[in-house]
XYZ file of C-alpha atoms in Angstrom:
764
model
C -63.903 -204.587 126.159
C -61.880 -205.943 129.086
C -59.444 -207.742 126.441
C -55.851 -206.716 125.182
C -57.499 -207.080 121.512
C -60.448 -204.453 122.101
C -57.842 -201.850 123.142
C -55.608 -202.226 120.236
C -58.553 -201.959 117.500
C -59.909 -198.615 118.683
C -56.392 -196.678 118.263
C -56.756 -197.289 114.869
C -58.936 -193.835 114.609
C -55.744 -192.297 116.057
C -53.380 -194.049 113.998
C -54.842 -192.758 110.689
C -54.293 -189.283 111.190
C -52.413 -187.244 109.137
C -49.727 -184.632 109.136
C -51.213 -180.629 108.408
C -48.365 -179.191 106.776
C -48.057 -178.626 103.310
C -45.310 -178.301 101.180
C -45.015 -175.532 98.542
C -46.985 -176.558 95.281
C -44.438 -176.934 92.378
C -44.842 -175.847 88.779
C -44.849 -177.701 85.571
C -44.710 -176.356 81.880
C -47.498 -175.733 79.868
C -46.415 -178.443 76.959
C -48.305 -181.704 76.808
C -48.035 -185.586 76.517
C -46.149 -186.853 73.112
C -47.047 -189.709 71.383
C -45.933 -193.500 72.267
C -43.464 -193.389 69.413
C -41.913 -190.019 70.453
C -38.062 -189.869 70.432
C -36.533 -189.458 73.796
C -33.031 -186.868 74.580
C -35.220 -183.505 74.229
C -33.988 -180.373 76.002
C -34.533 -180.767 79.769
C -37.711 -178.908 81.314
C -39.754 -179.481 84.445
C -41.516 -182.317 85.815
C -44.531 -183.504 84.020
C -43.796 -181.689 81.139
C -43.246 -183.729 77.315
C -41.649 -182.167 74.307
C -44.761 -181.099 72.059
C -45.700 -177.972 72.662
C -49.242 -177.392 72.522
C -51.633 -174.294 73.766
C -51.621 -173.994 77.330
C -55.552 -174.090 78.713
C -57.353 -171.405 80.215
C -57.965 -172.374 83.893
C -61.712 -172.432 82.931
C -61.009 -174.701 80.182
C -58.842 -177.145 81.640
C -61.656 -177.083 84.710
C -64.663 -177.624 82.113
C -62.577 -181.183 81.292
C -61.486 -182.066 84.768
C -64.392 -181.756 86.710
C -64.195 -181.947 90.137
C -60.746 -180.317 90.306
C -62.588 -176.766 89.851
C -63.443 -177.471 93.570
C -60.307 -178.720 94.798
C -57.840 -176.280 96.927
C -54.682 -175.938 95.104
C -52.840 -177.646 97.810
C -54.932 -180.879 97.220
C -51.666 -183.895 97.164
C -53.437 -186.606 95.340
C -56.384 -186.698 92.836
C -57.913 -189.852 91.407
C -60.884 -189.124 89.128
C -62.808 -191.633 87.002
C -65.105 -190.446 83.875
C -67.853 -191.486 81.914
C -68.387 -194.612 84.160
C -71.760 -195.341 82.203
C -69.938 -195.311 78.894
C -67.318 -197.520 79.950
C -69.927 -199.831 81.652
C -71.736 -200.069 78.329
C -68.549 -200.987 76.623
C -67.487 -203.675 78.704
C -71.387 -205.317 79.171
C -71.198 -205.212 74.925
C -67.679 -206.722 75.050
C -67.547 -210.597 74.213
C -65.489 -211.680 77.455
C -68.565 -210.130 79.113
C -70.990 -212.023 76.847
C -69.299 -215.412 77.433
C -69.152 -214.886 81.535
C -72.309 -213.735 81.736
C -73.677 -216.711 79.650
C -71.555 -219.044 81.840
C -72.907 -218.021 85.118
C -75.999 -217.567 83.669
C -76.247 -221.477 82.313
C -75.580 -221.997 86.153
C -72.031 -222.680 85.549
C -71.173 -221.704 89.429
C -73.753 -223.999 90.601
C -73.312 -227.353 88.131
C -69.843 -227.356 89.439
C -70.486 -228.850 92.342
C -71.907 -226.562 94.744
C -75.441 -226.700 93.813
C -78.360 -226.950 96.649
C -79.607 -230.627 96.532
C -83.105 -230.384 95.933
C -83.819 -231.804 99.358
C -82.877 -228.309 100.809
C -85.015 -226.110 99.008
C -88.118 -224.376 101.228
C -91.151 -224.779 98.448
C -93.050 -221.348 98.079
C -96.359 -221.006 97.547
C -97.366 -218.801 94.095
C -98.537 -215.501 96.267
C -94.887 -216.152 97.904
C -92.964 -216.698 94.670
C -94.242 -213.724 92.862
C -93.673 -211.567 96.430
C -90.025 -212.936 96.202
C -89.323 -212.257 92.604
C -90.778 -208.477 92.741
C -88.865 -207.719 96.033
C -85.392 -209.445 94.063
C -86.339 -207.505 91.043
C -86.576 -203.819 92.976
C -83.683 -205.025 94.973
C -81.392 -205.228 92.046
C -82.839 -201.965 90.574
C -82.382 -200.003 93.386
C -78.948 -201.163 93.211
C -78.421 -200.398 89.514
C -80.502 -197.120 90.459
C -77.923 -196.052 93.291
C -74.840 -197.180 91.449
C -75.634 -195.064 88.073
C -76.764 -192.188 90.047
C -73.243 -192.155 91.839
C -70.830 -193.661 89.332
C -71.976 -192.929 86.084
C -70.605 -189.903 85.109
C -67.747 -189.088 87.348
C -66.713 -190.540 90.651
C -63.284 -188.542 92.154
C -61.217 -188.904 95.562
C -59.153 -186.650 96.350
C -56.786 -186.355 99.357
C -55.980 -182.475 101.074
C -52.632 -180.848 102.458
C -50.777 -183.238 104.631
C -51.673 -186.732 103.300
C -48.505 -187.732 102.043
C -46.744 -186.887 105.233
C -49.340 -188.536 107.721
C -50.146 -191.731 105.187
C -46.093 -191.472 105.219
C -46.444 -192.118 108.899
C -48.521 -194.484 108.766
C -46.535 -196.479 106.286
C -43.357 -195.796 109.003
C -45.740 -197.736 110.988
C -46.946 -200.816 109.311
C -43.233 -201.432 107.882
C -41.491 -201.322 111.612
C -44.480 -203.371 112.828
C -43.037 -205.615 110.014
C -39.904 -205.180 112.075
C -41.041 -206.356 115.743
C -43.211 -209.183 113.824
C -39.798 -210.752 112.445
C -37.922 -210.007 115.447
C -40.951 -211.859 117.551
C -40.716 -214.679 115.632
C -37.276 -215.549 115.229
C -36.694 -215.046 119.144
C -39.354 -217.239 119.440
C -37.736 -219.828 116.971
C -34.862 -220.019 118.581
C -36.271 -220.123 122.655
C -38.710 -222.722 121.666
C -37.001 -224.797 119.113
C -34.959 -227.235 121.788
C -36.733 -230.615 121.673
C -39.876 -229.275 120.881
C -42.746 -230.785 118.288
C -43.423 -229.313 115.276
C -46.813 -228.402 116.202
C -45.746 -226.964 119.665
C -43.094 -224.584 117.875
C -45.978 -223.234 115.664
C -48.224 -222.359 118.703
C -45.435 -220.916 120.040
C -44.792 -218.407 117.510
C -48.758 -217.893 117.125
C -48.705 -216.921 120.350
C -45.710 -214.470 120.359
C -47.811 -211.822 117.653
C -50.329 -209.781 119.444
C -50.628 -207.088 121.858
C -46.560 -207.612 122.818
C -45.622 -206.539 119.630
C -47.985 -203.577 119.626
C -46.790 -202.311 122.706
C -42.858 -202.525 121.321
C -44.135 -200.735 118.421
C -45.568 -197.855 120.088
C -42.506 -197.303 122.210
C -40.031 -197.489 118.976
C -38.265 -193.598 118.294
C -38.769 -193.877 114.466
C -42.580 -195.342 114.367
C -43.937 -195.145 118.391
C -47.022 -193.022 119.551
C -44.864 -189.733 119.393
C -45.473 -189.606 115.439
C -48.691 -189.137 115.634
C -48.884 -186.638 118.657
C -48.669 -183.720 116.433
C -50.637 -184.789 113.474
C -54.504 -184.677 111.900
C -56.653 -186.344 109.623
C -56.078 -184.401 106.303
C -58.684 -183.696 104.389
C -60.538 -186.560 102.244
C -63.096 -185.702 99.623
C -65.447 -188.020 97.466
C -67.464 -186.766 94.828
C -70.219 -187.883 92.710
C -71.308 -185.971 89.574
C -75.162 -185.910 89.378
C -77.850 -184.555 86.633
C -80.226 -182.129 88.292
C -83.137 -184.803 88.546
C -80.876 -187.090 90.240
C -79.375 -184.452 92.573
C -81.713 -184.982 95.675
C -81.300 -188.991 95.252
C -77.629 -189.055 95.285
C -77.393 -186.752 98.087
C -79.909 -188.915 100.023
C -77.920 -191.749 99.335
C -74.560 -190.328 100.923
C -76.718 -188.987 103.828
C -78.073 -192.264 104.468
C -74.404 -194.027 104.314
C -73.286 -191.502 107.114
C -76.136 -192.503 109.319
C -74.718 -195.509 110.027
C -72.520 -194.004 112.333
C -75.266 -192.773 114.623
C -74.599 -196.420 116.031
C -71.620 -195.602 118.076
C -74.141 -193.525 120.349
C -72.405 -191.121 122.363
C -69.463 -191.198 121.045
C -71.013 -189.149 117.871
C -73.298 -186.437 117.940
C -74.995 -184.935 114.600
C -73.401 -181.273 113.127
C -73.733 -178.839 110.048
C -71.365 -176.225 108.275
C -70.838 -174.873 105.807
C -67.836 -173.312 103.279
C -68.034 -170.947 100.149
C -72.160 -171.246 100.272
C -72.218 -175.076 100.076
C -73.734 -176.784 103.317
C -72.691 -179.881 104.708
C -74.338 -181.920 107.701
C -73.261 -185.222 109.071
C -71.474 -186.266 112.467
C -68.645 -185.475 114.415
C -66.995 -188.529 116.127
C -65.842 -187.262 119.515
C -62.297 -188.465 120.250
C -62.769 -187.968 124.020
C -65.653 -190.074 124.132
C -63.542 -192.930 122.332
C -60.870 -192.218 125.026
C -63.009 -192.512 127.890
C -64.387 -195.891 126.170
C -60.898 -197.120 126.093
C -59.914 -196.026 129.467
C -62.184 -199.078 130.906
C -59.665 -201.135 129.481
C -57.015 -198.994 131.717
C -55.617 -201.783 133.638
C -54.903 -203.817 130.172
C -53.531 -200.680 128.682
C -51.487 -200.149 131.351
C -49.757 -203.517 131.898
C -48.846 -203.307 127.917
C -47.412 -199.866 127.874
C -46.903 -198.276 131.365
C -48.408 -195.580 132.798
C -46.845 -193.007 130.928
C -47.450 -194.233 127.559
C -51.224 -195.281 128.432
C -51.619 -191.454 129.329
C -50.136 -190.346 126.132
C -52.416 -192.572 123.984
C -55.926 -191.721 125.691
C -54.571 -187.840 125.265
C -54.041 -188.391 121.648
C -57.304 -190.012 121.537
C -59.199 -187.327 122.994
C -57.579 -184.580 121.540
C -58.520 -185.842 118.120
C -62.171 -185.358 116.513
C -63.113 -187.082 113.114
C -65.903 -184.891 110.690
C -67.959 -187.399 108.499
C -70.188 -184.692 106.352
C -72.300 -184.605 103.264
C -73.721 -182.174 100.926
C -73.889 -180.860 97.377
C -70.867 -178.936 95.729
C -72.481 -177.823 92.326
C -73.302 -180.697 89.935
C -71.452 -182.940 92.571
C -72.849 -185.134 95.831
C -69.907 -184.746 98.209
C -68.416 -186.617 101.344
C -66.055 -185.122 103.471
C -64.016 -186.826 105.981
C -61.269 -185.006 107.981
C -60.110 -183.799 111.617
C -61.324 -179.969 110.941
C -64.049 -178.015 109.609
C -61.824 -175.380 108.932
C -59.998 -178.277 106.256
C -63.565 -178.210 104.387
C -62.712 -175.551 102.010
C -63.696 -175.105 98.631
C -62.099 -173.046 95.543
C -64.465 -169.992 94.886
C -63.820 -170.540 91.010
C -61.464 -172.726 88.433
C -58.125 -169.824 88.958
C -58.001 -170.781 92.748
C -58.254 -174.107 92.292
C -55.852 -177.266 91.470
C -56.932 -176.863 88.152
C -55.891 -173.094 87.770
C -52.384 -174.658 88.797
C -50.073 -175.840 85.957
C -49.942 -179.259 88.314
C -52.484 -180.647 86.123
C -51.249 -179.246 82.994
C -50.117 -182.404 81.622
C -53.534 -183.044 80.730
C -54.055 -180.277 78.396
C -53.363 -182.011 75.130
C -55.863 -184.110 75.901
C -58.899 -181.844 76.216
C -60.611 -182.916 72.836
C -60.394 -186.637 74.242
C -63.260 -188.708 75.921
C -62.005 -189.037 79.369
C -61.988 -191.998 81.177
C -59.541 -191.245 84.042
C -57.537 -188.675 85.431
C -54.768 -189.523 88.774
C -52.424 -186.750 89.719
C -49.781 -187.025 93.022
C -47.873 -184.069 94.320
C -44.118 -184.316 94.241
C -43.037 -184.564 97.535
C -46.224 -186.208 98.751
C -45.158 -189.262 96.273
C -41.726 -189.404 97.420
C -42.885 -189.002 101.208
C -45.145 -192.152 100.525
C -42.210 -194.118 98.487
C -39.810 -193.694 101.174
C -41.751 -194.804 103.934
C -42.962 -197.899 102.295
C -39.359 -198.959 102.323
C -38.346 -202.582 101.073
C -37.619 -205.976 102.675
C -34.999 -204.337 105.229
C -37.109 -203.962 108.723
C -38.291 -207.607 108.444
C -34.680 -209.081 107.523
C -32.904 -206.121 110.614
C -35.840 -207.877 112.432
C -34.971 -211.450 111.910
C -31.298 -210.549 112.658
C -31.988 -209.006 116.218
C -34.394 -211.398 117.118
C -31.323 -213.898 116.165
C -28.876 -212.194 118.378
C -27.820 -213.537 121.705
C -30.355 -216.522 121.425
C -28.712 -220.122 121.640
C -31.614 -222.400 120.511
C -30.523 -222.558 116.641
C -26.394 -222.226 117.874
C -24.144 -219.328 116.791
C -26.186 -217.161 114.397
C -23.590 -214.790 114.067
C -23.207 -215.774 110.644
C -26.694 -215.348 109.615
C -26.805 -212.033 111.797
C -24.196 -210.553 109.185
C -25.924 -212.127 106.072
C -28.871 -210.169 107.426
C -27.288 -206.743 107.525
C -25.723 -207.857 103.851
C -29.389 -207.870 102.241
C -30.190 -204.350 103.986
C -26.802 -203.109 102.576
C -27.787 -204.180 99.397
C -31.108 -203.217 99.500
C -29.798 -199.833 100.115
C -27.686 -199.382 97.574
C -30.224 -200.793 94.861
C -32.971 -197.883 96.170
C -30.389 -195.427 95.633
C -30.743 -195.408 92.116
C -34.071 -194.887 91.675
C -35.992 -191.268 91.753
C -39.395 -189.717 92.116
C -41.173 -187.432 90.579
C -44.824 -185.700 90.715
C -47.397 -188.531 89.359
C -49.455 -187.609 86.571
C -51.976 -190.221 84.537
C -54.583 -189.669 81.947
C -56.672 -192.087 80.098
C -59.526 -191.298 77.198
C -61.386 -193.370 75.060
C -59.726 -193.891 71.366
C -59.290 -196.925 69.417
C -59.922 -198.405 72.764
C -58.370 -197.542 75.586
C -55.157 -195.224 75.911
C -53.224 -194.177 78.819
C -50.365 -191.519 79.254
C -47.964 -191.547 82.417
C -46.353 -188.653 83.172
C -43.498 -188.885 85.975
C -43.610 -191.348 88.730
C -40.926 -193.761 89.955
C -38.287 -194.734 87.861
C -35.987 -197.715 89.942
C -32.933 -196.610 87.573
C -33.078 -199.974 86.102
C -33.523 -198.976 82.340
C -30.562 -196.825 80.442
C -32.839 -193.935 79.234
C -30.443 -192.288 77.058
C -29.220 -195.859 74.809
C -31.436 -196.317 71.539
C -32.604 -199.717 71.198
C -31.092 -201.575 68.137
C -33.232 -204.328 68.236
C -36.813 -203.056 68.149
C -37.083 -203.741 64.351
C -36.905 -207.522 65.943
C -40.668 -207.275 66.704
C -42.055 -205.690 63.406
C -43.531 -209.018 61.461
C -47.126 -209.414 61.888
C -46.315 -212.821 62.967
C -44.922 -211.546 66.413
C -47.389 -211.864 68.987
C -45.099 -210.863 71.849
C -42.240 -208.484 72.142
C -39.925 -206.877 74.404
C -36.963 -204.999 74.254
C -35.384 -202.768 76.560
C -31.891 -201.679 77.523
C -30.851 -201.774 81.031
C -27.984 -199.864 83.072
C -24.909 -202.345 84.122
C -25.007 -200.670 87.135
C -28.866 -201.554 88.149
C -28.008 -205.232 86.793
C -25.042 -205.680 89.022
C -26.637 -204.056 92.524
C -29.715 -206.180 91.936
C -27.650 -209.564 90.803
C -25.669 -208.966 94.198
C -28.973 -208.399 96.082
C -30.765 -211.506 94.804
C -27.592 -213.918 95.193
C -27.973 -212.332 99.134
C -31.544 -213.276 100.008
C -30.700 -216.860 98.242
C -27.900 -217.648 100.471
C -29.566 -215.990 103.249
C -32.525 -217.977 102.760
C -30.704 -221.087 102.213
C -28.672 -220.332 105.364
C -31.814 -220.061 107.488
C -33.264 -223.050 105.899
C -29.885 -225.209 107.306
C -30.239 -224.120 110.638
C -33.610 -224.654 111.033
C -32.777 -228.167 109.625
C -29.718 -228.507 112.253
C -32.398 -227.251 115.118
C -32.874 -229.831 117.911
C -36.734 -230.572 116.960
C -38.555 -233.800 117.948
C -40.255 -234.502 114.447
C -39.274 -237.573 111.910
C -40.179 -234.580 109.168
C -36.953 -232.795 110.506
C -34.757 -235.725 110.281
C -35.423 -236.390 107.108
C -34.880 -232.761 106.386
C -31.521 -232.537 108.036
C -30.458 -235.550 105.996
C -31.733 -234.232 102.763
C -29.759 -230.476 103.602
C -26.748 -232.257 104.647
C -27.031 -234.193 101.571
C -26.970 -231.020 99.461
C -24.535 -229.061 101.266
C -21.902 -231.835 100.902
C -22.565 -232.884 97.568
C -23.983 -230.436 95.176
C -23.947 -227.019 96.680
C -20.353 -226.105 95.825
C -21.224 -227.151 91.861
C -24.314 -225.485 92.147
C -22.881 -222.237 93.219
C -20.084 -222.580 90.515
C -23.244 -222.988 87.930
C -24.602 -219.679 89.687
C -21.480 -217.568 89.399
C -20.752 -219.035 85.463
C -24.020 -217.942 84.637
C -23.085 -213.994 85.911
C -20.027 -213.807 84.729
C -21.815 -214.670 81.249
C -24.507 -212.621 80.940
C -22.594 -210.018 82.834
C -19.437 -209.377 81.278
C -19.946 -211.284 78.103
C -23.394 -209.744 77.304
C -24.653 -206.243 76.264
C -27.354 -204.698 78.214
C -29.637 -204.419 75.546
C -32.404 -207.693 74.634
C -35.058 -208.470 73.253
C -37.884 -211.425 74.038
C -39.420 -212.502 70.697
C -42.177 -214.662 70.680
C -44.124 -216.130 67.385
C -46.639 -218.891 66.344
C -44.710 -219.799 63.184
C -42.919 -223.029 64.641
C -43.312 -226.619 63.111
C -44.887 -229.307 65.592
C -42.130 -232.079 66.286
C -42.665 -235.363 65.635
C -43.605 -237.002 68.571
C -45.512 -240.154 67.831
C -49.540 -240.679 68.597
C -50.443 -237.045 67.013
C -51.919 -237.434 63.525
C -49.994 -236.583 60.556
C -51.982 -233.845 59.646
C -51.308 -232.097 62.809
C -47.885 -232.760 62.757
C -47.624 -231.478 58.876
C -50.141 -228.114 59.709
C -49.885 -227.778 62.980
C -47.730 -224.293 64.451
C -46.141 -224.089 68.150
C -44.783 -220.861 69.614
C -41.151 -220.186 68.993
C -39.743 -218.017 72.007
C -36.330 -216.494 71.637
C -34.077 -214.285 73.962
C -31.538 -211.885 71.662
C -28.812 -209.920 73.068
C -25.519 -208.270 71.874
C -21.988 -209.783 72.391
C -19.509 -207.692 74.185
C -17.012 -210.547 75.029
C -17.356 -214.021 73.125
C -14.032 -215.161 74.965
C -16.081 -214.108 78.243
C -19.354 -216.476 77.146
C -16.932 -219.296 76.109
C -15.409 -219.007 79.737
C -18.970 -218.876 81.202
C -19.901 -222.131 79.281
C -17.025 -224.122 80.440
C -17.131 -223.310 83.899
C -20.976 -224.104 83.645
C -19.963 -227.286 81.563
C -17.788 -228.434 84.781
C -20.315 -227.289 87.200
C -22.703 -229.539 85.764
C -20.731 -232.407 85.283
C -20.105 -232.836 88.825
C -24.155 -232.273 89.544
C -24.422 -235.337 87.079
C -21.459 -236.988 88.921
C -23.116 -236.918 92.518
C -26.409 -238.254 90.735
C -24.474 -241.285 89.787
C -23.184 -241.937 92.879
C -26.591 -241.567 94.838
C -28.821 -243.404 92.332
C -25.501 -246.385 91.081
C -26.196 -245.507 87.632
C -23.864 -243.648 85.161
C -25.623 -240.077 84.372
C -23.152 -238.550 81.742
C -23.175 -235.380 81.087
C -24.694 -235.020 77.545
C -22.149 -233.526 74.898
C -23.751 -230.979 72.677
C -23.837 -230.648 69.231
C -23.196 -227.538 67.352
C -24.021 -226.281 63.620
C -22.280 -223.471 61.936
C -24.353 -220.656 59.680
C -23.037 -217.261 58.348
C -20.959 -216.870 61.224
C -22.931 -218.141 64.173
C -22.823 -221.336 65.981
C -25.880 -222.864 67.056
C -25.772 -225.341 70.209
C -28.117 -228.068 71.245
C -28.145 -231.529 73.044
C -29.244 -234.365 70.274
C -32.943 -235.870 71.759
C -35.829 -237.683 69.823
C -38.444 -236.017 67.811
C -36.904 -232.480 67.915
C -36.252 -230.577 64.129
C -34.658 -227.355 63.757
C -37.528 -225.349 64.642
C -38.508 -226.664 67.897
C -34.910 -227.304 69.108
C -33.579 -225.865 72.498
C -30.411 -223.980 71.895
C -27.946 -221.598 71.966
C -26.766 -219.592 69.261
C -23.874 -217.262 69.215
C -21.831 -215.338 66.820
C -19.159 -212.570 67.524
C -21.410 -209.928 67.690
C -24.856 -211.279 68.932
C -26.389 -214.333 71.321
C -30.033 -215.748 71.041
C -31.111 -218.246 73.685
C -34.124 -220.106 71.764
C -36.914 -223.135 71.671
C -35.876 -222.839 67.929
C -32.649 -222.926 66.216
C -34.451 -221.558 62.779
C -36.140 -218.706 64.776
C -32.689 -218.167 66.465
C -30.739 -217.769 63.512
C -33.208 -215.329 61.470
C -33.457 -213.300 64.211
C -29.687 -212.972 64.113
C -29.701 -212.154 60.653
C -32.436 -209.057 61.408
C -30.300 -207.951 63.827
C -26.989 -207.747 61.881
C -28.844 -205.383 59.495
C -29.324 -203.345 62.504
C -32.231 -200.457 63.837
C -32.429 -197.809 65.767
C -35.283 -197.042 67.926
C -36.160 -194.587 70.746
C -34.265 -195.503 73.858
C -36.579 -196.879 76.878
C -38.720 -200.065 77.191
C -40.900 -201.578 74.432
C -43.756 -204.016 74.852
C -46.226 -205.447 72.359
C -48.917 -207.906 72.100
C -50.434 -208.585 68.992
C -54.227 -210.236 69.751
C -54.809 -210.819 66.075
C -51.920 -213.183 65.800
C -53.107 -214.850 68.691
C -56.890 -214.940 67.468
C -55.556 -216.457 63.900
C -53.156 -219.151 65.518
C -56.119 -219.907 67.850
C -58.471 -220.387 65.162
C -56.221 -222.599 63.097
C -55.422 -224.247 65.846
C -58.751 -225.172 66.863
C -59.469 -226.051 63.377
C -57.242 -228.308 63.142
C -58.275 -229.924 66.092
C -61.893 -230.230 65.074
C -60.897 -232.171 61.787
C -58.481 -234.467 63.374
C -60.268 -235.201 66.885
C -61.688 -238.577 66.182
C -58.049 -239.640 64.731
C -56.298 -237.877 67.907
C -58.675 -238.317 71.009
C -60.764 -241.188 69.376
C -63.800 -239.056 69.029
C -64.980 -236.215 67.391
C -65.627 -233.021 69.628
C -69.357 -232.562 71.114
C -71.631 -229.362 69.867
C -71.508 -227.882 73.307
C -67.437 -228.432 73.302
C -67.494 -226.516 70.018
C -69.692 -224.148 71.276
C -67.558 -223.295 74.050
C -64.421 -222.944 72.653
C -65.964 -221.060 69.579
C -67.512 -218.469 72.097
C -63.930 -218.437 74.057
C -61.842 -217.320 70.792
C -64.565 -215.224 70.018
C -63.543 -212.980 73.049
C -59.813 -212.095 71.267
C -62.088 -210.548 68.109
C -62.529 -207.659 70.480
C -59.047 -206.547 70.740
C -56.131 -205.817 68.149
C -52.826 -205.273 69.908
C -51.703 -203.956 73.099
C -48.393 -201.387 73.408
C -46.376 -200.271 76.033
C -43.629 -197.814 75.633
C -41.628 -196.122 78.723
C -39.003 -193.357 78.048
C -37.798 -190.199 79.473
C -39.054 -187.173 78.157
C -38.001 -183.835 79.350
C -35.878 -185.334 81.849
C -38.863 -187.448 83.490
C -40.566 -190.688 83.051
C -43.226 -191.301 80.408
C -44.835 -194.418 79.497
C -48.095 -194.582 77.253
C -50.072 -197.424 77.035
C -52.767 -198.322 74.077
C -54.589 -201.199 74.380
C -56.506 -200.904 70.795
C -59.700 -202.760 70.057
C -61.515 -204.125 66.803
């Protein structure tokens, strides 16, 4: 271990410790989930509630459904529980997709793709050896399947106890700040190494800039340094597997054997037994004092990186924290416990005193009769801490800013530094729009798979209160994909400004690198390209961006709908058989939005047209040929004007176009579809607010089957030869995968003041 990398690996144990403080458990009302079609705007109620009252379950009734939650203490912060694993596996194995994959793998697809071992490299076995090998392989596979079935067949639960959110938030903060120091080091190395260097030399210098020096700076950091772990300890972690009585002993032995691998750490571990609420556990205690002593063997390296004072603090921190890895049986469950104190090994004495006895899991009450697939719960303060600690790009951009500050290799970088600061400010403005609630997810099997999501994070993007007036555009059975939502104007403005800052800063950094005094023909070519773009195209393209922002921001409303169907007629492309052109169908995609100000849209188009004309004029100069701006053709119908560029082979059903009326706007691949959708939009309709998404697999299957039949009938005329039987079989089997699926819908909205999402993957 006489190197820097080694001592940096060992503190990973210390850096995973967690805070032991626990926030008060918040209460939730005794009302369940609403259906995917439920309307928003109900009277406000506390988090994880919905608008449809149902009888409240007792602690015992809830515990009977939710499994291991009946043993978890009430201060548990995170639960991820997966139920009916063997049934889920059976469903998957009986699906057409699984059979297709298994058939292809069984047919040697992976090896026939160029990875098959050459025959001369195979070592022949005699009959006895071959029989023994076959038997051993079968036994190994059977043991693996039995082990997985024993542990995951009924219920698997991962739970994190008190202090989890706070501690894992510290770890996220640590890694977020690591990104800052890595970017700062990279920027500083780039600026200081660029003068006269080869590209390969610069790359090597930047690779060498990472490592112990960055870690040393990070440990000293006032925000995420060593001090944030000095008053912390590992929060309790429970991993539980439900077992049948006849499998319980085998399950316990599997877990004990897994933990037995820790004995390889030698004197750094010692065996230990423990008991809580009558449940006996055994396993190992990892001794922090012994780990610290092992680290101290590299004390000279630690002191060189951190200094004596920080080195003392690091070794003391590691020495103060022991780890416990234990396994045992709790009721019907084989359980692994990981924690930093035996005091944290605790189980509820009865259902009423367990997590299941609180209102935190009341969101699941409405589904007590369902065949449960999964339940996930995250306590509000823990989730808020984790999301806040994860941050965004600001630490990395601040690192680049601070790394460039004071350097000279890239010239005057004050403009870049200011742009990085703008990114930080705009990201912060965008993050302020978000909010976080306790999170609950429940999945169950019914007409396929249904997932109900309660609470969680709201980015602020959607306007939950605005009714969707375009929801009826997706009603047709021919629509294969549909999405409809209303966004907040404030979010759109801030997100657009943030994206603009990222693009401008990326380009400015690109220019700085192109201007750097590197010794490389590639850099010289890059510099020439950047100079050409900067002097010839930049202003016009910025004009296009600004015009489009003006048009979409001031000219269009916040609601929009994306509609895709499969009814488009094929364009008359030469070389395609006439029957394919007559009977074939292609996708049609349209984006529809209301018009707020048609004058603004017209102004946006005029500005875009001027800028694009300028771009084409520059291309004409470069290539010494006249490339005129194409003049769009317009057509009128029912008060709507469609604009498009005339090109060969296009038809009204395959015609990229913009259609505008005083009330509606549509950008589409098909003029016909755009006009039809605008006609439907004029009729009007009102749906519940939020977001709606749907995917129609039946329509997709019908389309693929019809396309295949047409291709098969015309394959000789089209491709010169008919499809082979193997090709047909492969295509037909692939199409059959879709026959398992019916439709997928997603409805996100707000109920009782908190986010709600319903997802349904309907099967046939």
